[in-house]
Coordinates of N, CA and C in Angstrom, one line a residue:
M1 N -35.8 -3.0 -3.0 CA -34.1 -2.0 -2.6 C -33.1 -3.1 -3.0
A2 N -32.8 -2.1 -3.9 CA -30.8 -2.8 -4.1 C -30.3 -2.4 -2.9
Y3 N -29.4 -3.7 -3.1 CA -28.1 -3.4 -2.1 C -26.8 -3.9 -2.9
L4 N -26.0 -3.1 -2.7 CA -24.0 -2.8 -3.2 C -23.0 -3.6 -1.9
S5 N -22.5 -4.5 -2.4 CA -21.6 -5.1 -2.0 C -20.1 -4.2 -2.6
V6 N -19.8 -3.5 -1.6 CA -18.4 -2.9 -1.8 C -17.0 -3.4 -1.8
L7 N -16.3 -4.0 -2.0 CA -15.2 -4.8 -1.8 C -13.4 -4.1 -1.9
A8 N -13.1 -4.3 -0.9 CA -11.3 -3.8 -1.5 C -10.4 -4.7 -1.3
V9 N -10.5 -5.4 -1.7 CA -9.5 -7.3 -1.8 C -7.7 -6.4 -2.3
T10 N -7.1 -6.9 -0.8 CA -5.5 -6.7 -1.4 C -5.5 -8.7 -1.3
P11 N -4.7 -9.4 -2.2 CA -4.9 -10.8 -1.9 C -3.0 -11.2 -1.4
T12 N -3.0 -12.0 -0.5 CA -1.6 -12.3 0.5 C -1.0 -13.3 -0.3
S13 N -1.8 -13.8 -0.9 CA -1.4 -15.4 -1.4 C -2.5 -16.0 -2.5
E14 N -2.1 -15.7 -3.4 CA -2.6 -16.1 -5.1 C -3.0 -17.6 -4.6
D15 N -2.9 -18.5 -4.0 CA -3.2 -20.0 -4.3 C -4.8 -20.3 -4.0
W16 N -5.3 -19.0 -3.4 CA -7.0 -19.4 -3.4 C -8.1 -18.6 -4.7
I17 N -7.2 -18.4 -5.3 CA -7.9 -17.5 -6.2 C -8.7 -18.1 -7.2
P18 N -7.5 -19.2 -8.4 CA -8.5 -19.8 -9.0 C -9.3 -20.9 -8.8
D19 N -9.5 -21.7 -7.6 CA -10.5 -22.0 -6.9 C -11.9 -21.3 -6.5
Y20 N -11.8 -20.6 -6.1 CA -12.7 -18.8 -5.7 C -13.5 -18.7 -7.1
I21 N -12.6 -18.4 -7.9 CA -13.6 -17.5 -9.0 C -14.8 -18.7 -9.1
G22 N -15.0 -19.4 -9.4 CA -15.8 -19.9 -10.2 C -16.9 -20.2 -9.4
P23 N -17.0 -20.5 -8.2 CA -18.1 -21.4 -7.6 C -18.7 -19.3 -7.2
A24 N -17.6 -18.9 -7.0 CA -17.9 -17.3 -6.8 C -19.1 -16.6 -7.5
N25 N -18.7 -16.6 -9.1 CA -19.8 -16.2 -9.8 C -21.2 -17.2 -9.8
R26 N -20.9 -18.4 -10.0 CA -22.4 -19.5 -9.8 C -23.0 -18.8 -8.5
L27 N -22.6 -18.4 -7.5 CA -23.1 -18.1 -6.2 C -24.1 -17.1 -6.5
V28 N -22.9 -15.9 -6.9 CA -23.4 -14.7 -6.9 C -25.0 -14.5 -8.0
A29 N -24.5 -15.4 -9.2 CA -25.5 -15.4 -9.8 C -26.7 -16.5 -9.0
Q30 N -26.4 -17.2 -8.3 CA -28.2 -18.0 -7.6 C -28.2 -16.7 -7.3
Y31 N -27.8 -16.4 -6.5 CA -28.6 -15.2 -5.1 C -29.0 -14.1 -5.9
G32 N -28.7 -14.0 -6.9 CA -29.9 -12.4 -8.1 C -28.4 -11.3 -8.2
G33 N -27.0 -11.7 -8.2 CA -26.0 -10.6 -7.7 C -26.0 -10.1 -9.5
K34 N -25.2 -9.4 -9.2 CA -24.5 -8.3 -10.8 C -23.2 -8.1 -10.7
Y35 N -22.0 -9.0 -11.1 CA -21.0 -7.9 -10.6 C -21.2 -6.7 -11.2
L36 N -20.5 -5.1 -11.2 CA -20.6 -4.7 -11.9 C -19.4 -3.9 -12.0
A37 N -18.0 -4.4 -11.2 CA -16.8 -4.2 -11.6 C -16.1 -5.2 -10.4
R38 N -14.9 -5.7 -11.0 CA -14.3 -6.5 -10.8 C -12.4 -6.1 -11.3
T39 N -11.9 -4.9 -11.2 CA -10.8 -4.0 -11.4 C -9.9 -4.0 -10.6
S40 N -9.0 -4.4 -11.2 CA -7.0 -3.7 -10.2 C -7.1 -2.5 -10.5
S41 N -8.2 -1.6 -12.1 CA -8.0 -0.8 -12.1 C -8.6 0.9 -11.9
H42 N -8.1 0.9 -10.9 CA -8.9 2.2 -10.2 C -7.8 2.7 -9.6
E43 N -8.8 4.1 -9.1 CA -7.8 5.2 -8.4 C -8.6 5.8 -7.2
Q44 N -8.1 6.3 -6.3 CA -8.5 6.5 -5.2 C -7.8 8.1 -5.7
L45 N -9.1 9.1 -5.1 CA -9.7 10.3 -4.9 C -9.2 11.0 -4.0
E46 N -9.5 10.1 -3.1 CA -9.7 11.3 -2.1 C -9.6 10.3 -0.5
G47 N -9.0 10.9 0.5 CA -8.7 10.2 1.8 C -7.3 9.5 1.8
P48 N -6.7 8.9 3.0 CA -6.0 8.6 3.7 C -5.6 7.1 2.7
K49 N -3.9 7.0 2.1 CA -3.8 5.9 1.2 C -4.0 4.9 1.5
D50 N -5.3 4.2 0.6 CA -6.3 2.7 0.7 C -5.1 1.7 -0.7
D51 N -4.7 1.1 0.0 CA -3.6 0.2 -1.6 C -4.5 -1.3 -1.5
A52 N -5.2 -1.3 -1.5 CA -6.5 -2.2 -1.8 C -5.9 -2.3 -3.6
A53 N -5.6 -4.3 -3.9 CA -5.1 -4.5 -5.1 C -6.4 -4.3 -6.1
L54 N -7.7 -4.6 -5.7 CA -8.9 -4.4 -6.3 C -10.0 -4.5 -6.0
R55 N -10.8 -3.7 -6.8 CA -12.2 -3.3 -6.7 C -13.6 -4.3 -6.6
I56 N -14.0 -4.7 -6.5 CA -15.0 -5.6 -6.7 C -16.6 -4.2 -5.9
V57 N -17.0 -4.4 -7.2 CA -18.7 -3.6 -6.9 C -19.7 -5.2 -7.5
I58 N -20.6 -5.8 -6.5 CA -21.9 -6.1 -6.6 C -23.3 -5.5 -6.1
E59 N -23.9 -5.9 -7.2 CA -25.3 -5.3 -6.9 C -26.3 -6.5 -7.0
W60 N -27.3 -6.4 -5.3 CA -27.8 -7.7 -5.4 C -29.3 -6.7 -5.1
P61 N -30.2 -7.5 -5.2 CA -32.0 -7.3 -5.4 C -32.3 -7.1 -4.5
S62 N -31.5 -7.2 -3.2 CA -32.3 -7.6 -1.9 C -31.0 -7.8 -0.8
K63 N -31.5 -6.9 0.5 CA -30.5 -7.1 1.1 C -29.6 -8.9 2.2
E64 N -31.3 -9.4 1.9 CA -31.6 -11.0 1.9 C -30.6 -11.5 1.0
A65 N -30.5 -10.9 -0.2 CA -30.0 -11.9 -1.2 C -28.4 -12.0 -0.6
A66 N -28.2 -10.7 -0.4 CA -26.5 -11.0 -0.2 C -26.4 -11.2 0.8
V67 N -27.0 -10.9 2.1 CA -26.6 -12.3 3.5 C -26.7 -13.5 3.3
R68 N -28.1 -14.0 2.1 CA -27.7 -15.4 2.0 C -26.1 -15.9 1.3
F69 N -26.0 -15.3 0.1 CA -24.9 -15.4 -0.5 C -23.6 -15.3 0.6
M70 N -23.5 -14.5 1.5 CA -22.5 -14.8 2.4 C -22.7 -15.2 3.3
N71 N -23.5 -16.3 3.7 CA -24.3 -17.3 4.5 C -23.6 -18.7 3.6
D72 N -24.4 -18.9 2.4 CA -24.2 -20.0 2.0 C -23.9 -21.2 2.2
P73 N -23.8 -22.3 3.0 CA -23.0 -23.3 3.0 C -21.7 -23.5 2.4
D74 N -22.3 -23.0 0.9 CA -21.1 -23.7 -0.3 C -20.3 -23.3 -0.7
Y75 N -20.9 -21.3 0.2 CA -20.2 -20.3 -0.2 C -18.7 -20.3 1.0
M76 N -19.0 -21.3 2.4 CA -18.3 -21.0 3.7 C -16.4 -21.5 3.1
P77 N -16.3 -22.3 2.2 CA -14.7 -22.4 2.5 C -13.5 -21.9 1.5
H78 N -15.1 -21.1 0.5 CA -14.1 -19.9 -0.3 C -14.4 -19.2 0.7
L79 N -15.1 -18.7 1.3 CA -14.7 -17.6 2.2 C -13.6 -17.2 2.9
Q80 N -13.9 -18.6 3.8 CA -12.5 -18.2 4.4 C -11.2 -18.8 3.8
A81 N -11.5 -19.0 2.8 CA -10.1 -18.9 2.0 C -9.7 -17.8 1.2
R82 N -10.0 -16.8 1.1 CA -10.4 -15.1 0.4 C -9.2 -14.7 2.1
A83 N -10.2 -15.0 3.3 CA -9.9 -14.5 4.6 C -8.8 -14.7 4.4
E84 N -8.4 -15.2 4.9 CA -6.5 -16.6 4.9 C -5.7 -15.8 3.7
G85 N -6.3 -15.6 2.4 CA -4.8 -15.2 1.3 C -5.5 -13.9 1.5
S86 N -5.9 -13.2 2.3 CA -6.1 -11.6 1.3 C -6.5 -11.2 2.6
R87 N -6.2 -9.7 2.3 CA -7.1 -8.7 3.5 C -8.0 -8.0 2.7
S88 N -9.0 -8.2 3.4 CA -10.4 -7.8 2.1 C -10.9 -7.0 3.6
F89 N -12.4 -6.1 3.1 CA -12.9 -5.0 3.3 C -14.7 -5.8 2.7
H90 N -15.9 -5.2 3.5 CA -16.7 -5.5 2.4 C -17.5 -5.3 3.2
F91 N -18.3 -3.9 2.4 CA -19.2 -3.2 2.7 C -20.8 -3.4 2.4
L92 N -21.7 -4.0 2.8 CA -23.0 -4.0 1.8 C -23.8 -2.5 2.7
I93 N -23.7 -2.0 1.1 CA -24.5 -0.6 1.5 C -26.1 -0.6 0.7
E94 N -27.0 0.0 1.3 CA -27.9 0.2 0.9 C -28.5 1.0 -0.4
G95 N -29.1 0.8 -1.6 CA -29.3 2.3 -2.2 C -30.2 2.6 -2.7
K96 N -29.6 3.5 -2.0 CA -30.8 4.6 -2.0 C -30.3 6.0 -0.9
D97 N -30.5 6.8 -1.1 CA -29.6 8.7 -0.6 C -30.8 9.6 0.8
D98 N -30.1 9.0 1.5 CA -30.5 9.7 3.2 C -29.8 10.8 2.6
L99 N -29.5 11.7 1.9 CA -29.6 12.8 1.9 C -30.3 14.0 0.4
A100 N -31.1 13.0 0.4 CA -31.9 14.2 -0.9 C -33.3 14.6 0.1

């Protein structure tokens, strides 16, 4: 079953971004992930205002693939740099409909 990573990221510093993109792209692909969206072009339609600068959606082949990506030792320094240089929220969502 597919899983989706849905992220809201607002950089507080842009210093980490150039060193982040390449390794993140490589590791996402290594774990079978596919970027569906990485954009600042988004509009909030409902709820309390959330001013995230970027919305990112990654499709994973499984929960295990997403978790292995997040725990990959090669990703750790980049994750730490993103965490220190941004306000980030990351949700892992199972691709199913519990209300059907």
